[in-house]
PDB file of C-alpha atoms in Angstrom:
ATOM      1  CA  MET A1062     -32.900 -27.997  -3.748  1.00 92.00           C
ATOM      2  CA  ALA A1063     -33.280 -23.885  -3.721  1.00 92.00           C
ATOM      3  CA  LEU A1064     -36.258 -23.386  -2.628  1.00 93.00           C
ATOM      4  CA  LEU A1065     -35.513 -26.178   0.329  1.00 90.00           C
ATOM      5  CA  ALA A1066     -32.510 -23.855   0.994  1.00 91.00           C
ATOM      6  CA  LEU A1067     -34.849 -21.374   1.662  1.00 89.00           C
ATOM      7  CA  SER A1068     -37.171 -22.500   3.349  1.00 88.00           C
ATOM      8  CA  ASN A1069     -34.711 -23.143   6.105  1.00 86.00           C
ATOM      9  CA  VAL A1070     -34.219 -19.521   6.556  1.00 84.00           C
ATOM     10  CA  LYS A1071     -36.326 -18.402   9.223  1.00 77.00           C
ATOM     11  CA  PHE A1072     -35.989 -15.631  11.319  1.00 71.00           C
ATOM     12  CA  CYS A1073     -33.586 -13.368  10.180  1.00 76.00           C
ATOM     13  CA  LYS A1074     -35.364  -9.795   8.579  1.00 78.00           C
ATOM     14  CA  LEU A1075     -34.923  -9.559   4.561  1.00 84.00           C
ATOM     15  CA  LYS A1076     -36.133  -6.818   2.366  1.00 88.00           C
ATOM     16  CA  LYS A1077     -39.081  -7.439   0.420  1.00 90.00           C
ATOM     17  CA  GLU A1078     -38.082  -6.422  -2.787  1.00 90.00           C
ATOM     18  CA  LEU A1079     -35.159  -9.060  -2.705  1.00 90.00           C
ATOM     19  CA  PHE A1080     -38.404 -12.235  -2.568  1.00 93.00           C
ATOM     20  CA  LEU A1081     -42.130 -11.190  -2.732  1.00 94.00           C
ATOM     21  CA  ASP A1082     -41.952 -11.088  -6.241  1.00 95.00           C
ATOM     22  CA  GLU A1083     -40.561 -14.401  -7.774  1.00 96.00           C
ATOM     23  CA  ILE A1084     -42.030 -16.311  -4.501  1.00 95.00           C
ATOM     24  CA  LYS A1085     -44.970 -14.755  -5.476  1.00 96.00           C
ATOM     25  CA  GLU A1086     -44.125 -15.709  -9.302  1.00 97.00           C
ATOM     26  CA  ILE A1087     -43.435 -19.705  -8.572  1.00 97.00           C
ATOM     27  CA  ILE A1088     -46.336 -19.635  -5.878  1.00 97.00           C
ATOM     28  CA  LYS A1089     -49.119 -18.604  -8.526  1.00 96.00           C
ATOM     29  CA  TYR A1090     -46.922 -20.565 -11.495  1.00 97.00           C
ATOM     30  CA  HIS A1091     -47.794 -23.802  -9.657  1.00 96.00           C
ATOM     31  CA  GLN A1092     -51.224 -23.180  -8.756  1.00 95.00           C
ATOM     32  CA  LYS A1093     -52.122 -22.886 -12.510  1.00 95.00           C
ATOM     33  CA  HIS A1094     -49.266 -25.289 -13.993  1.00 95.00           C
ATOM     34  CA  ARG A1095     -48.919 -27.653 -10.826  1.00 94.00           C
ATOM     35  CA  ASN A1096     -45.464 -27.356 -12.276  1.00 95.00           C
ATOM     36  CA  LEU A1097     -43.184 -28.079  -8.908  1.00 95.00           C
ATOM     37  CA  THR A1098     -42.940 -31.350  -6.598  1.00 94.00           C
ATOM     38  CA  ARG A1099     -45.156 -31.096  -3.017  1.00 93.00           C
ATOM     39  CA  ILE A1100     -41.334 -30.586  -1.303  1.00 93.00           C
ATOM     40  CA  ALA A1101     -40.589 -27.789  -3.514  1.00 95.00           C
ATOM     41  CA  TYR A1102     -44.327 -25.777  -3.225  1.00 96.00           C
ATOM     42  CA  LYS A1103     -44.505 -26.543   0.061  1.00 94.00           C
ATOM     43  CA  SER A1104     -40.465 -24.937   0.833  1.00 94.00           C
ATOM     44  CA  ALA A1105     -42.091 -21.792  -0.857  1.00 95.00           C
ATOM     45  CA  TRP A1106     -44.804 -21.988   1.247  1.00 95.00           C
ATOM     46  CA  LEU A1107     -42.759 -22.258   4.255  1.00 93.00           C
ATOM     47  CA  PHE A1108     -40.180 -19.645   2.854  1.00 93.00           C
ATOM     48  CA  LEU A1109     -42.962 -16.913   2.596  1.00 93.00           C
ATOM     49  CA  ILE A1110     -44.458 -17.892   6.284  1.00 93.00           C
ATOM     50  CA  ASN A1111     -41.305 -17.448   7.840  1.00 90.00           C
ATOM     51  CA  ARG A1112     -40.982 -13.821   7.177  1.00 90.00           C
ATOM     52  CA  LEU A1113     -44.094 -13.410   8.873  1.00 89.00           C
ATOM     53  CA  TYR A1114     -42.381 -13.312  12.247  1.00 85.00           C
ATOM     54  CA  LYS A1115     -40.633  -9.757  10.981  1.00 85.00           C
ATOM     55  CA  ASP A1116     -42.777  -8.547   8.640  1.00 89.00           C
ATOM     56  CA  LYS A1117     -46.960  -8.258   9.354  1.00 88.00           C
ATOM     57  CA  SER A1118     -47.721  -6.207   6.271  1.00 90.00           C
ATOM     58  CA  LEU A1119     -47.233 -10.070   4.154  1.00 92.00           C
ATOM     59  CA  GLU A1120     -50.823 -11.387   6.037  1.00 93.00           C
ATOM     60  CA  THR A1121     -52.666  -9.633   2.778  1.00 93.00           C
ATOM     61  CA  VAL A1122     -50.278 -11.286   0.006  1.00 94.00           C
ATOM     62  CA  ILE A1123     -50.489 -14.574   1.534  1.00 93.00           C
ATOM     63  CA  VAL A1124     -54.036 -14.785   3.203  1.00 92.00           C
ATOM     64  CA  ASN A1125     -55.864 -12.067   0.007  1.00 91.00           C
ATOM     65  CA  GLU A1126     -53.651 -12.715  -3.058  1.00 93.00           C
ATOM     66  CA  LEU A1127     -52.073 -15.905  -2.772  1.00 94.00           C
ATOM     67  CA  HIS A1128     -54.918 -17.894  -0.833  1.00 93.00           C
ATOM     68  CA  PHE A1129     -53.120 -19.862   1.751  1.00 93.00           C
ATOM     69  CA  GLY A1130     -55.711 -21.560   3.455  1.00 92.00           C
ATOM     70  CA  ARG A1131     -57.150 -22.988   0.234  1.00 93.00           C
ATOM     71  CA  SER A1132     -53.583 -24.225  -0.737  1.00 94.00           C
ATOM     72  CA  ALA A1133     -52.818 -26.166   2.256  1.00 95.00           C
ATOM     73  CA  ALA A1134     -56.343 -27.931   2.733  1.00 95.00           C
ATOM     74  CA  ARG A1135     -55.834 -29.131  -0.910  1.00 95.00           C
ATOM     75  CA  GLU A1136     -52.118 -30.343  -0.116  1.00 95.00           C
ATOM     76  CA  LEU A1137     -53.119 -31.533   2.864  1.00 96.00           C
ATOM     77  CA  LYS A1138     -55.989 -33.584   1.183  1.00 95.00           C
ATOM     78  CA  GLU A1139     -53.873 -35.393  -1.203  1.00 94.00           C
ATOM     79  CA  LEU A1140     -51.067 -36.098   1.229  1.00 94.00           C
ATOM     80  CA  THR A1141     -53.726 -37.455   3.556  1.00 94.00           C
ATOM     81  CA  LYS A1142     -54.402 -40.142   0.628  1.00 92.00           C
ATOM     82  CA  CYS A1143     -50.636 -40.649  -0.220  1.00 90.00           C
ATOM     83  CA  VAL A1144     -49.278 -41.837   2.936  1.00 89.00           C
ATOM     84  CA  ASN A1145     -49.685 -45.451   3.704  1.00 86.00           C
ATOM     85  CA  TRP A1146     -51.061 -44.665   7.278  1.00 86.00           C
ATOM     86  CA  LYS A1147     -51.675 -48.513   7.760  1.00 78.00           C
ATOM     87  CA  ARG A1148     -47.786 -49.792   7.222  1.00 66.00           C
ATOM     88  CA  GLU A1149     -45.825 -51.742   9.897  1.00 48.00           C
ATOM     89  CA  LYS A1150     -43.528 -49.114  11.941  1.00 52.00           C
ATOM     90  CA  GLU A1151     -40.363 -49.591  10.252  1.00 51.00           C
ATOM     91  CA  GLU A1152     -37.011 -50.166  13.411  1.00 40.00           C
ATOM     92  CA  GLU A1153     -35.726 -46.521  13.821  1.00 41.00           C
ATOM     93  CA  ASP A1154     -33.025 -46.389  11.346  1.00 42.00           C
ATOM     94  CA  GLY A1155     -32.813 -43.671   9.276  1.00 45.00           C
ATOM     95  CA  ARG A1156     -35.630 -45.500   7.240  1.00 52.00           C
ATOM     96  CA  GLY A1157     -38.540 -44.741   9.776  1.00 52.00           C
ATOM     97  CA  GLU A1158     -39.749 -41.750   7.506  1.00 60.00           C
ATOM     98  CA  ARG A1159     -41.539 -41.505   4.137  1.00 78.00           C
ATOM     99  CA  LYS A1160     -41.272 -38.611   1.652  1.00 82.00           C
ATOM    100  CA  GLU A1161     -45.114 -37.577   2.092  1.00 87.00           C
ATOM    101  CA  GLU A1162     -44.941 -38.014   5.844  1.00 89.00           C
ATOM    102  CA  VAL A1163     -42.409 -35.642   5.743  1.00 88.00           C
ATOM    103  CA  VAL A1164     -43.946 -33.384   3.508  1.00 91.00           C
ATOM    104  CA  LEU A1165     -47.096 -33.232   5.417  1.00 94.00           C
ATOM    105  CA  LEU A1166     -45.414 -32.415   8.301  1.00 91.00           C
ATOM    106  CA  GLY A1167     -43.765 -29.670   6.373  1.00 90.00           C
ATOM    107  CA  TRP A1168     -47.337 -28.209   5.628  1.00 94.00           C
ATOM    108  CA  LEU A1169     -48.275 -28.504   9.730  1.00 94.00           C
ATOM    109  CA  ASN A1170     -45.136 -26.261  10.617  1.00 89.00           C
ATOM    110  CA  SER A1171     -46.219 -23.929   8.177  1.00 90.00           C
ATOM    111  CA  LEU A1172     -49.318 -23.845  10.311  1.00 94.00           C
ATOM    112  CA  GLU A1173     -48.138 -23.518  13.254  1.00 92.00           C
ATOM    113  CA  PHE A1174     -46.742 -20.043  12.162  1.00 90.00           C
ATOM    114  CA  PHE A1175     -49.606 -19.215  10.802  1.00 92.00           C
ATOM    115  CA  PHE A1176     -51.828 -19.055  13.406  1.00 92.00           C
ATOM    116  CA  ARG A1177     -48.927 -17.667  15.698  1.00 90.00           C
ATOM    117  CA  PHE A1178     -48.478 -14.456  13.443  1.00 88.00           C
ATOM    118  CA  CYS A1179     -51.188 -13.939  11.227  1.00 90.00           C
ATOM    119  CA  GLU A1180     -54.122 -12.054  12.472  1.00 86.00           C
ATOM    120  CA  LEU A1181     -56.361 -11.379   9.379  1.00 85.00           C
ATOM    121  CA  ARG A1182     -59.351 -12.684   8.331  1.00 78.00           C
ATOM    122  CA  ASN A1183     -59.315 -15.634   6.559  1.00 72.00           C
ATOM    123  CA  GLY A1184     -62.255 -17.020   4.465  1.00 69.00           C
ATOM    124  CA  GLY A1185     -61.074 -20.741   3.577  1.00 82.00           C
ATOM    125  CA  TYR A1186     -59.946 -21.323   7.394  1.00 90.00           C
ATOM    126  CA  VAL A1187     -63.733 -24.082   7.890  1.00 92.00           C
ATOM    127  CA  GLU A1188     -62.073 -25.966   4.374  1.00 94.00           C
ATOM    128  CA  LEU A1189     -58.496 -25.715   6.363  1.00 95.00           C
ATOM    129  CA  PHE A1190     -59.489 -26.955   9.466  1.00 96.00           C
ATOM    130  CA  SER A1191     -61.625 -30.052   7.777  1.00 96.00           C
ATOM    131  CA  SER A1192     -58.523 -31.131   6.354  1.00 97.00           C
ATOM    132  CA  ILE A1193     -56.689 -31.020   9.593  1.00 97.00           C
ATOM    133  CA  VAL A1194     -59.195 -32.849  10.785  1.00 97.00           C
ATOM    134  CA  GLU A1195     -58.760 -35.792   7.767  1.00 97.00           C
ATOM    135  CA  VAL A1196     -54.567 -35.795   8.848  1.00 96.00           C
ATOM    136  CA  LEU A1197     -55.847 -36.473  12.384  1.00 96.00           C
ATOM    137  CA  ARG A1198     -58.381 -38.931  11.880  1.00 94.00           C
ATOM    138  CA  ALA A1199     -55.900 -41.352   9.098  1.00 94.00           C
ATOM    139  CA  SER A1200     -52.771 -40.202  11.999  1.00 93.00           C
ATOM    140  CA  ARG A1201     -54.197 -41.265  15.397  1.00 89.00           C
ATOM    141  CA  ASP A1202     -53.480 -44.895  15.640  1.00 86.00           C
ATOM    142  CA  ASP A1203     -50.062 -45.411  14.211  1.00 85.00           C
ATOM    143  CA  PHE A1204     -48.571 -42.173  13.542  1.00 90.00           C
ATOM    144  CA  ARG A1205     -48.756 -40.009  16.711  1.00 87.00           C
ATOM    145  CA  GLY A1206     -46.412 -37.333  16.318  1.00 89.00           C
ATOM    146  CA  ILE A1207     -48.606 -36.160  13.040  1.00 93.00           C
ATOM    147  CA  SER A1208     -51.806 -36.515  15.343  1.00 93.00           C
ATOM    148  CA  ASN A1209     -50.316 -34.624  18.460  1.00 92.00           C
ATOM    149  CA  GLN A1210     -49.157 -31.933  16.057  1.00 94.00           C
ATOM    150  CA  CYS A1211     -52.911 -31.542  14.999  1.00 95.00           C
ATOM    151  CA  ILE A1212     -54.384 -31.003  18.112  1.00 94.00           C
ATOM    152  CA  TYR A1213     -51.318 -28.472  18.883  1.00 93.00           C
ATOM    153  CA  LEU A1214     -52.690 -26.658  15.583  1.00 95.00           C
ATOM    154  CA  PHE A1215     -56.397 -26.221  16.864  1.00 95.00           C
ATOM    155  CA  ASP A1216     -54.851 -25.175  19.931  1.00 92.00           C
ATOM    156  CA  LYS A1217     -52.830 -22.280  18.630  1.00 93.00           C
ATOM    157  CA  ALA A1218     -56.085 -21.392  16.162  1.00 93.00           C
ATOM    158  CA  ALA A1219     -58.215 -21.190  19.126  1.00 92.00           C
ATOM    159  CA  LYS A1220     -56.376 -18.562  20.553  1.00 91.00           C
ATOM    160  CA  ASN A1221     -56.125 -16.107  17.191  1.00 91.00           C
ATOM    161  CA  LYS A1222     -58.575 -13.883  17.194  1.00 86.00           C
ATOM    162  CA  ALA A1223     -59.276 -14.008  13.797  1.00 86.00           C
ATOM    163  CA  VAL A1224     -60.276 -17.978  13.904  1.00 90.00           C
ATOM    164  CA  GLN A1225     -64.532 -17.697  14.839  1.00 88.00           C
ATOM    165  CA  ILE A1226     -65.158 -20.428  16.548  1.00 88.00           C
ATOM    166  CA  ASP A1227     -67.996 -21.250  14.295  1.00 88.00           C
ATOM    167  CA  PHE A1228     -65.317 -22.107  12.264  1.00 91.00           C
ATOM    168  CA  LEU A1229     -64.345 -24.658  14.594  1.00 92.00           C
ATOM    169  CA  LEU A1230     -67.686 -26.182  15.457  1.00 90.00           C
ATOM    170  CA  LYS A1231     -68.066 -26.196  11.114  1.00 91.00           C
ATOM    171  CA  SER A1232     -65.149 -27.795  10.495  1.00 94.00           C
ATOM    172  CA  GLY A1233     -65.663 -30.283  13.127  1.00 93.00           C
ATOM    173  CA  ALA A1234     -62.680 -29.548  14.860  1.00 94.00           C
ATOM    174  CA  ILE A1235     -64.147 -29.632  18.552  1.00 91.00           C
ATOM    175  CA  ASP A1236     -65.748 -33.031  17.843  1.00 91.00           C
ATOM    176  CA  ILE A1237     -62.319 -34.783  16.931  1.00 93.00           C
ATOM    177  CA  ILE A1238     -60.646 -32.866  20.060  1.00 91.00           C
ATOM    178  CA  LEU A1239     -63.534 -34.088  22.055  1.00 87.00           C
ATOM    179  CA  GLU A1240     -62.583 -37.535  20.420  1.00 88.00           C
ATOM    180  CA  GLU A1241     -59.211 -37.473  21.390  1.00 88.00           C
ATOM    181  CA  ILE A1242     -59.973 -37.013  25.173  1.00 81.00           C
ATOM    182  CA  HIS A1243     -61.391 -40.271  24.880  1.00 79.00           C
ATOM    183  CA  ARG A1244     -58.484 -41.476  23.513  1.00 81.00           C
ATOM    184  CA  LEU A1245     -56.161 -39.936  25.866  1.00 73.00           C
ATOM    185  CA  ARG A1246     -54.444 -41.033  28.989  1.00 69.00           C
ATOM    186  CA  LEU A1247     -53.300 -37.370  31.855  1.00 60.00           C
ATOM    187  CA  ASN A1248     -49.169 -38.327  30.728  1.00 63.00           C
ATOM    188  CA  ASP A1249     -50.016 -38.781  26.662  1.00 73.00           C
ATOM    189  CA  GLU A1250     -47.978 -35.431  24.955  1.00 74.00           C
ATOM    190  CA  ALA A1251     -51.725 -34.069  23.434  1.00 82.00           C
ATOM    191  CA  ALA A1252     -53.400 -34.255  26.724  1.00 80.00           C
ATOM    192  CA  HIS A1253     -52.613 -30.956  27.720  1.00 78.00           C
ATOM    193  CA  GLU A1254     -53.640 -29.569  24.249  1.00 85.00           C
ATOM    194  CA  CYS A1255     -56.959 -30.704  24.274  1.00 85.00           C
ATOM    195  CA  LEU A1256     -57.856 -29.107  27.736  1.00 81.00           C
ATOM    196  CA  GLN A1257     -55.391 -26.225  26.453  1.00 85.00           C
ATOM    197  CA  PHE A1258     -58.110 -25.724  23.513  1.00 88.00           C
ATOM    198  CA  PHE A1259     -61.477 -26.241  25.254  1.00 84.00           C
ATOM    199  CA  LYS A1260     -59.676 -23.334  27.764  1.00 81.00           C
ATOM    200  CA  ASN A1261     -59.029 -20.995  24.889  1.00 86.00           C
ATOM    201  CA  VAL A1262     -61.834 -21.757  23.553  1.00 86.00           C
ATOM    202  CA  SER A1263     -63.968 -20.951  26.709  1.00 80.00           C
ATOM    203  CA  LYS A1264     -62.213 -18.114  27.583  1.00 80.00           C
ATOM    204  CA  ARG A1265     -63.093 -16.418  23.457  1.00 82.00           C
ATOM    205  CA  LEU A1266     -66.972 -17.129  24.143  1.00 79.00           C
ATOM    206  CA  LYS A1267     -67.006 -15.356  27.354  1.00 74.00           C
ATOM    207  CA  ARG A1268     -65.121 -12.370  26.071  1.00 66.00           C
ATOM    208  CA  LYS A1269     -67.427  -9.073  26.682  1.00 49.00           C
ATOM    209  CA  LYS A1270     -67.864  -7.483  23.360  1.00 50.00           C
ATOM    210  CA  LYS A1271     -68.212  -4.082  23.475  1.00 44.00           C
ATOM    211  CA  ASP A1272     -70.837  -4.481  20.184  1.00 45.00           C
ATOM    212  CA  GLU A1273     -73.971  -6.262  20.818  1.00 45.00           C
ATOM    213  CA  MET A1274     -74.698  -7.624  17.484  1.00 44.00           C
ATOM    214  CA  LYS A1275     -71.725  -9.849  17.832  1.00 55.00           C
ATOM    215  CA  GLU A1276     -72.640 -10.916  21.082  1.00 54.00           C
ATOM    216  CA  VAL A1277     -76.276 -11.956  19.660  1.00 55.00           C
ATOM    217  CA  GLY A1278     -74.383 -13.739  16.668  1.00 58.00           C
ATOM    218  CA  LYS A1279     -72.181 -15.513  18.993  1.00 62.00           C
ATOM    219  CA  LYS A1280     -75.150 -17.129  20.936  1.00 71.00           C
ATOM    220  CA  PRO A1281     -75.932 -19.826  18.905  1.00 77.00           C
ATOM    221  CA  THR A1282     -72.111 -20.737  18.579  1.00 73.00           C
ATOM    222  CA  LYS A1283     -71.786 -20.837  23.131  1.00 71.00           C
ATOM    223  CA  LYS A1284     -75.158 -22.811  22.697  1.00 76.00           C
ATOM    224  CA  GLU A1285     -73.964 -25.688  20.199  1.00 76.00           C
ATOM    225  CA  LEU A1286     -70.781 -26.461  22.132  1.00 72.00           C
ATOM    226  CA  PHE A1287     -72.037 -26.046  25.112  1.00 69.00           C
ATOM    227  CA  GLU A1288     -74.216 -28.895  24.039  1.00 74.00           C
ATOM    228  CA  LYS A1289     -71.782 -30.743  22.501  1.00 71.00           C
ATOM    229  CA  LEU A1290     -69.786 -30.745  26.104  1.00 68.00           C
ATOM    230  CA  GLU A1291     -72.725 -31.236  28.616  1.00 66.00           C
ATOM    231  CA  GLU A1292     -73.546 -34.422  26.129  1.00 67.00           C
ATOM    232  CA  GLU A1293     -70.323 -35.662  26.451  1.00 62.00           C
ATOM    233  CA  GLY A1294     -70.424 -34.731  29.932  1.00 58.00           C
ATOM    234  CA  TYR A1295     -67.336 -32.722  30.083  1.00 58.00           C
ATOM    235  CA  GLU A1296     -68.847 -29.537  30.681  1.00 56.00           C
ATOM    236  CA  ASP A1297     -68.149 -29.191  34.376  1.00 56.00           C
ATOM    237  CA  VAL A1298     -65.162 -30.851  34.070  1.00 54.00           C
ATOM    238  CA  ILE A1299     -63.440 -28.279  31.363  1.00 57.00           C
ATOM    239  CA  VAL A1300     -64.935 -25.909  33.249  1.00 55.00           C
ATOM    240  CA  SER A1301     -63.875 -26.032  36.959  1.00 54.00           C
ATOM    241  CA  PHE A1302     -60.391 -27.720  35.605  1.00 55.00           C
ATOM    242  CA  CYS A1303     -59.653 -24.107  34.142  1.00 55.00           C
ATOM    243  CA  GLU A1304     -59.796 -22.574  37.793  1.00 50.00           C
ATOM    244  CA  MET A1305     -57.226 -24.862  38.704  1.00 50.00           C
ATOM    245  CA  PHE A1306     -55.348 -25.457  35.419  1.00 55.00           C
ATOM    246  CA  ASP A1307     -51.878 -23.924  35.989  1.00 53.00           C
ATOM    247  CA  LEU A1308     -52.012 -25.108  39.699  1.00 49.00           C
ATOM    248  CA  LEU A1309     -52.138 -29.179  38.103  1.00 48.00           C
ATOM    249  CA  ARG A1310     -49.588 -28.140  35.689  1.00 53.00           C
ATOM    250  CA  GLN A1311     -45.989 -29.666  36.159  1.00 49.00           C
ATOM    251  CA  LYS A1312     -43.303 -29.539  33.802  1.00 44.00           C
ATOM    252  CA  TYR A1313     -42.735 -29.973  30.058  1.00 42.00           C
ATOM    253  CA  PHE A1314     -46.483 -28.263  29.583  1.00 44.00           C
ATOM    254  CA  TYR A1315     -48.311 -31.419  29.706  1.00 49.00           C
ATOM    255  CA  ALA A1316     -47.746 -33.433  32.681  1.00 50.00           C
ATOM    256  CA  TYR A1317     -50.319 -33.294  35.907  1.00 50.00           C
ATOM    257  CA  SER A1318     -50.393 -33.954  39.409  1.00 50.00           C
ATOM    258  CA  SER A1319     -50.058 -37.698  40.316  1.00 51.00           C
ATOM    259  CA  ASN A1320     -54.144 -37.556  41.708  1.00 51.00           C
ATOM    260  CA  VAL A1321     -55.704 -35.379  39.090  1.00 50.00           C
ATOM    261  CA  SER A1322     -57.432 -38.831  37.871  1.00 50.00           C
ATOM    262  CA  ILE A1323     -59.615 -38.561  41.232  1.00 50.00           C
ATOM    263  CA  TYR A1324     -60.253 -34.855  39.526  1.00 49.00           C
ATOM    264  CA  PHE A1325     -61.335 -36.293  36.268  1.00 50.00           C
ATOM    265  CA  VAL A1326     -64.192 -39.390  36.857  1.00 44.00           C
ATOM    266  CA  TYR A1327     -63.738 -40.350  33.889  1.00 40.00           C
ATOM    267  CA  ILE A1328     -60.674 -41.690  34.170  1.00 36.00           C
TER     268      ILE A1328
END
């Protein structure tokens, strides 16, 4: 309960000496002995991730010392197996969310802050993205709130300079976003995030680098990505849509012009 309460302490600035050693000890001990409940462990991480907003020096501790990427990936995989994805929807009387779903959403919320504020390269990204892909596949039929959050996370990750586009390819993130474009309607909340994701990926790949060796290294990734888009019939659509993206957007960041379906020939 103490860790759960701490996880709700968000934007106020705290001196590291008041919490860092103790939180590190709690997380490391759990990683070795698995002594905490799922909600307590998630809460310890969420409290630490929330501190990134005010203190960027925590990046090294979170990424290199405590290995957040691997920890989050493992927890998401375990929770994906625990949630009853096929259960019938219960009436909205307060019993609709189960404990596992609440904890899972807590991890996804932690990842939103992580991708937004942590710009340190992380070798565990491919494993982490693969876990988010698994959650998205499991939740997209009956748990749109969870699957939409997964899509939103990929959009945030694509904006993060520490995330290599190659990681998104290897993990299957780009493949599943392409699948979601087939499934979604333009008035679905996640439609904007899917398109924004490809817009950000495109920007990242087109950005000129002073280092020519980096540009050479990106070419195979560019080729593989554009081949996927071309195979699905989206290359021209997404590239040209970027040019009028802001004009078509209306409100709530995901609503579009009533005649946009004419523009998307696959609709």
